[in-house]
XYZ file of C-alpha atoms in Angstrom:
367
model
C -6.379 -3.506 10.101
C -9.171 -6.029 10.728
C -11.027 -7.568 7.797
C -14.483 -6.217 7.011
C -17.329 -8.332 5.617
C -19.813 -6.469 3.414
C -23.452 -7.552 3.224
C -25.833 -5.859 0.784
C -29.196 -5.510 2.556
C -32.164 -6.723 0.464
C -35.780 -7.562 1.245
C -34.908 -11.232 0.656
C -32.052 -11.190 3.135
C -28.402 -10.060 3.209
C -26.190 -10.762 0.182
C -22.461 -11.065 0.867
C -19.906 -9.464 -1.466
C -17.539 -12.431 -1.861
C -14.858 -11.182 -4.220
C -13.916 -8.256 -6.492
C -11.482 -8.782 -9.365
C -10.020 -6.395 -11.942
C -10.875 -7.241 -15.564
C -9.621 -6.147 -18.974
C -10.919 -2.668 -19.955
C -12.039 -4.140 -23.294
C -14.989 -5.851 -21.546
C -17.757 -4.604 -19.241
C -18.150 -4.877 -15.485
C -20.418 -7.674 -14.275
C -21.924 -9.026 -11.074
C -22.151 -12.830 -10.842
C -23.343 -15.285 -8.210
C -20.567 -17.286 -6.557
C -18.232 -17.804 -9.530
C -20.983 -18.571 -12.056
C -20.597 -17.857 -15.784
C -23.836 -15.875 -16.113
C -23.951 -12.146 -15.356
C -26.873 -10.899 -13.266
C -29.413 -8.553 -14.919
C -28.162 -5.733 -12.685
C -24.731 -5.884 -14.399
C -25.341 -3.052 -16.955
C -26.263 -0.716 -14.088
C -23.163 -1.883 -12.203
C -20.973 -1.187 -15.252
C -22.332 2.374 -15.419
C -21.764 2.704 -11.657
C -18.097 1.714 -12.069
C -16.941 3.332 -15.308
C -16.196 7.009 -15.951
C -17.757 9.384 -16.880
C -21.006 8.084 -15.337
C -19.599 6.001 -12.507
C -17.709 6.653 -9.297
C -15.600 3.515 -8.728
C -13.080 4.179 -11.526
C -12.586 7.683 -10.170
C -11.530 6.128 -6.847
C -9.517 3.111 -8.033
C -8.190 4.227 -11.429
C -9.466 1.040 -13.112
C -12.646 0.899 -15.269
C -13.784 -2.750 -15.256
C -14.427 -5.311 -12.482
C -16.096 -8.637 -11.886
C -17.837 -8.863 -8.519
C -19.065 -12.165 -7.105
C -21.914 -12.154 -4.597
C -23.538 -14.911 -2.558
C -27.062 -14.485 -4.013
C -28.787 -12.464 -6.752
C -29.139 -8.705 -6.327
C -32.298 -7.220 -7.790
C -32.493 -4.074 -9.904
C -32.625 -0.711 -8.177
C -30.035 1.458 -6.470
C -29.953 0.256 -2.871
C -26.824 -1.857 -3.570
C -24.695 1.138 -4.610
C -23.400 2.313 -1.213
C -22.465 -1.202 -0.139
C -20.741 -1.940 -3.445
C -18.748 1.312 -3.268
C -17.583 0.476 0.260
C -16.646 -3.053 -0.858
C -14.465 -1.618 -3.649
C -12.746 0.706 -1.162
C -12.089 -2.190 1.222
C -10.787 -4.368 -1.632
C -8.405 -1.574 -2.644
C -7.125 -1.263 0.924
C -6.819 -5.039 1.397
C -9.440 -5.442 4.136
C -12.414 -6.921 2.246
C -13.237 -10.241 3.892
C -13.705 -13.301 1.654
C -16.236 -16.044 2.515
C -13.717 -18.188 4.447
C -12.074 -15.278 6.280
C -12.675 -14.376 9.914
C -13.922 -10.782 9.819
C -13.377 -8.261 12.592
C -16.358 -6.219 11.392
C -19.517 -7.028 9.478
C -21.463 -4.216 7.845
C -24.988 -4.529 6.468
C -25.596 -1.723 3.958
C -28.475 -0.200 2.018
C -28.486 3.120 0.158
C -27.993 4.672 -3.256
C -25.194 7.063 -4.249
C -25.101 10.148 -6.441
C -22.138 11.477 -8.430
C -20.867 13.447 -5.395
C -21.047 10.304 -3.198
C -24.023 11.539 -1.211
C -26.218 8.704 0.058
C -29.672 8.763 -1.559
C -32.926 7.371 -0.091
C -34.121 3.790 -0.591
C -37.241 1.918 0.485
C -37.960 -0.935 2.935
C -35.068 -0.027 5.236
C -36.505 -1.557 8.412
C -37.610 -4.693 6.567
C -34.073 -5.283 5.258
C -32.631 -5.115 8.772
C -35.316 -7.476 10.081
C -34.215 -10.064 7.489
C -30.607 -10.101 8.741
C -29.246 -12.617 11.226
C -26.418 -11.638 13.564
C -23.005 -13.085 12.576
C -20.998 -14.563 15.413
C -17.730 -13.070 16.737
C -17.948 -9.847 14.801
C -18.724 -6.191 15.341
C -21.961 -5.644 13.390
C -23.154 -2.297 11.941
C -26.138 -1.405 9.774
C -25.621 1.576 7.447
C -28.711 3.231 5.970
C -29.492 6.660 4.424
C -29.526 9.647 6.741
C -32.946 11.278 6.763
C -34.870 8.009 6.606
C -37.014 6.803 9.469
C -34.770 6.253 12.500
C -33.879 2.598 12.937
C -33.177 1.435 16.484
C -30.295 -0.876 17.348
C -31.574 -4.440 17.308
C -30.383 -8.036 17.622
C -26.720 -7.099 17.819
C -26.788 -4.647 14.892
C -25.736 -1.072 15.605
C -27.823 1.145 13.308
C -25.917 4.088 11.793
C -27.553 6.603 9.424
C -24.977 8.088 7.008
C -25.251 11.069 4.677
C -22.272 10.239 2.449
C -19.872 7.468 1.515
C -16.995 9.279 3.258
C -18.870 9.163 6.569
C -19.288 5.384 6.282
C -15.616 4.937 5.323
C -14.512 7.014 8.330
C -16.530 4.810 10.666
C -15.014 1.637 9.198
C -11.431 2.704 8.460
C -10.841 5.889 10.437
C -10.657 9.474 9.080
C -7.085 9.384 7.769
C -7.497 6.141 5.821
C -10.906 7.200 4.485
C -9.712 10.517 3.046
C -7.610 8.873 0.329
C -10.667 7.162 -1.158
C -12.751 10.350 -1.391
C -10.254 13.161 -2.199
C -11.359 16.734 -1.637
C -10.149 19.509 -3.865
C -9.646 22.900 -2.381
C -12.074 25.468 -3.894
C -10.729 28.059 -6.262
C -9.849 31.434 -4.726
C -12.875 33.290 -6.078
C -15.249 30.500 -4.996
C -13.962 30.685 -1.442
C -14.597 34.416 -1.356
C -18.119 34.119 -2.795
C -19.064 31.383 -0.329
C -17.707 33.239 2.715
C -18.672 36.767 1.765
C -21.991 36.542 -0.060
C -22.673 40.239 0.466
C -19.695 41.471 -1.530
C -20.639 44.075 -4.087
C -20.213 43.616 -7.819
C -17.382 46.147 -7.842
C -15.323 44.165 -5.306
C -15.945 40.912 -7.170
C -14.860 42.514 -10.426
C -11.674 43.775 -8.788
C -10.850 40.346 -7.408
C -11.447 38.764 -10.811
C -9.091 41.220 -12.505
C -6.440 40.607 -9.851
C -6.769 36.826 -10.232
C -6.438 37.062 -14.014
C -3.360 39.284 -13.681
C -1.764 36.941 -11.152
C -2.512 33.860 -13.308
C -1.033 35.545 -16.376
C 2.108 36.456 -14.429
C 2.428 32.910 -13.064
C 1.940 31.506 -16.563
C 4.741 33.692 -17.936
C 7.081 32.581 -15.140
C 6.261 28.905 -15.715
C 6.640 29.244 -19.474
C 10.023 30.896 -19.006
C 11.130 28.177 -16.610
C 9.886 25.509 -18.986
C 11.771 27.041 -21.912
C 15.021 27.297 -19.941
C 14.871 23.701 -18.780
C 13.327 22.076 -21.836
C 16.540 20.465 -23.090
C 17.501 19.141 -19.682
C 14.016 17.746 -18.953
C 13.784 16.113 -22.361
C 17.109 14.383 -21.764
C 15.747 13.033 -18.495
C 12.714 11.609 -20.342
C 10.046 13.609 -18.527
C 11.563 13.555 -15.054
C 10.178 16.113 -12.620
C 6.613 16.165 -13.925
C 5.734 12.533 -14.659
C 6.100 9.614 -12.258
C 5.721 6.204 -13.916
C 5.304 2.767 -12.334
C 4.797 -0.747 -13.713
C 2.977 -3.724 -12.176
C 4.466 -6.954 -13.501
C 2.398 -10.068 -14.211
C 3.477 -13.487 -12.960
C 4.094 -15.577 -16.117
C 2.784 -18.761 -14.464
C -0.280 -17.662 -12.509
C -1.104 -14.437 -14.359
C -1.426 -12.598 -11.007
C -0.539 -8.900 -10.827
C 2.275 -7.695 -8.627
C 2.578 -4.362 -6.812
C 3.442 -1.309 -8.976
C 7.191 -0.571 -9.028
C 8.501 2.947 -9.845
C 10.392 3.222 -13.136
C 13.174 5.801 -13.032
C 13.424 8.380 -15.799
C 16.614 6.904 -17.266
C 14.998 3.488 -17.888
C 13.844 3.118 -21.497
C 13.064 -0.636 -21.601
C 11.123 -2.998 -19.313
C 11.452 -6.768 -19.770
C 8.797 -9.271 -18.666
C 4.986 -9.603 -18.698
C 3.151 -6.476 -17.536
C -0.252 -6.214 -15.873
C -0.747 -2.453 -15.845
C 1.054 0.888 -15.677
C 0.347 4.001 -13.612
C 1.452 7.570 -14.161
C 1.003 10.479 -11.785
C 1.820 14.130 -11.294
C 2.288 15.689 -7.869
C 2.617 19.402 -8.598
C -0.293 21.765 -8.050
C -2.312 22.856 -11.083
C -4.711 21.721 -13.785
C -3.385 18.868 -15.909
C -4.306 16.854 -18.956
C -2.582 13.477 -18.682
C -2.802 10.528 -21.071
C -1.292 7.095 -21.657
C -1.436 4.650 -24.543
C -0.142 1.176 -25.308
C 0.622 0.444 -28.952
C 2.211 -2.345 -30.936
C 1.490 -4.931 -33.618
C -1.696 -5.923 -31.773
C -3.114 -2.445 -32.514
C -4.008 -3.584 -36.037
C -6.675 -6.034 -34.860
C -8.173 -4.441 -31.721
C -9.997 -1.228 -30.952
C -7.021 0.949 -30.026
C -9.246 3.270 -27.992
C -9.381 0.508 -25.373
C -5.657 0.954 -24.798
C -5.597 4.745 -24.700
C -6.747 6.739 -21.669
C -6.871 10.455 -20.887
C -8.160 12.604 -18.026
C -8.114 16.321 -17.293
C -8.382 17.414 -13.692
C -7.097 19.870 -11.099
C -4.814 18.627 -8.330
C -3.723 20.465 -5.179
C -0.161 20.556 -3.974
C -0.436 17.556 -1.653
C -2.680 15.423 -3.849
C -1.651 13.063 -6.625
C -3.367 12.909 -9.991
C -3.167 9.282 -11.123
C -3.969 7.535 -14.421
C -3.781 3.774 -14.926
C -3.850 1.636 -18.079
C -3.878 -2.136 -18.593
C -1.669 -4.050 -21.015
C -3.070 -6.715 -23.391
C -2.245 -9.830 -21.409
C -2.158 -12.136 -24.456
C 0.612 -10.198 -26.270
C 4.178 -11.581 -26.232
C 5.742 -9.189 -28.780
C 7.242 -5.817 -27.735
C 4.820 -2.960 -27.188
C 5.317 0.742 -26.561
C 3.991 2.739 -23.600
C 3.597 6.500 -24.102
C 2.832 8.797 -21.149
C 2.234 12.528 -21.559
C 1.309 15.358 -19.187
C 0.290 18.947 -19.984
C 0.160 21.633 -17.306
C -2.664 23.937 -18.416
C -3.140 27.685 -18.126
C -6.511 29.271 -17.278
C -7.432 29.335 -20.962
C -6.863 25.584 -21.217
C -3.699 25.835 -23.333
C -0.550 23.918 -22.279
C 2.154 25.973 -20.616
C 4.376 22.990 -19.798
C 4.420 19.552 -21.408
C 6.463 16.440 -20.756
C 6.367 12.895 -22.087
C 7.867 9.498 -21.356
C 8.234 6.489 -23.625
C 8.923 2.963 -22.428
C 9.452 -0.141 -24.568
C 7.924 -3.202 -22.878
C 9.143 -6.655 -23.920
C 6.696 -9.214 -22.464
C 8.677 -12.211 -23.731
C 7.394 -15.338 -25.420
C 7.310 -17.835 -22.541
C 4.014 -16.826 -20.866
C 1.596 -19.769 -20.713
C -1.638 -18.059 -19.634
């Protein structure tokens, strides 16, 4: 896939997103100019934009803290949000162009985002486009909020109004690649009926509700029975069948993170420096999943920084993923605990599994 250069449209001219780097969850996300040490004043708003439960980037990437370098200062406001979200998606997919790269596409972007990734209105749209020069040897597109004053194509820029972040991602990456950045959950059975048949009477709705409760109770009994029968076997396999666990190693010389590698259920120890770990569940249902990293270092840090938990519903073909970083400065053994609870309609666990992995970073790291 061709590289994509992202320019944040401002009234002072376009600002290129130069680089996005993962940072330790113990700190806050920042925006800096070209590798400088000073964070821009917009950084607190960027941190809230990234981190759950307020932000939307962590929900997409599974990581809560980033440093983003830009070519020039970005002022306060919300018009940078759509462009920054797209830049994170491109970074995750490996197509975000760096300053010295030759980009196949250049996008100039203005627009805010809400929690549901709908594009929200911003001001001075036409003025921001007028401030932009046309890059050479690149397909150039200008994304702006749908519903604003129509902006005509000009000076090599193709103007494209978009209503949501998914629409912009589909234009840049194609529908299939875009879907994995903005997952859609299938509505619950009773919500589908209400939305399609708004004229149903209260009696029919009550009947459907009773049926759904009966069916859920029956399914819960079956799952509980299956869980009880297989509890010993699953425990012996250290959580196999419900939890998938992977580890991304850290290069001891450069400190760079490698690609996550699956850890089979029979492995109890991992040797070498670790960057982060991911766990996932693939079965359909509502889950509460959590991970924690503990060790001697826990006595002198805020342990909540190395403990993460989410509760969410996943459909049969989706994957519910949780990621946690390891303290990069630690050379003594640490313990990784991963747990998953499949929840009934009342929120109580009907099936639980856990995995424990001892990680031995080693004492030779020099970073």
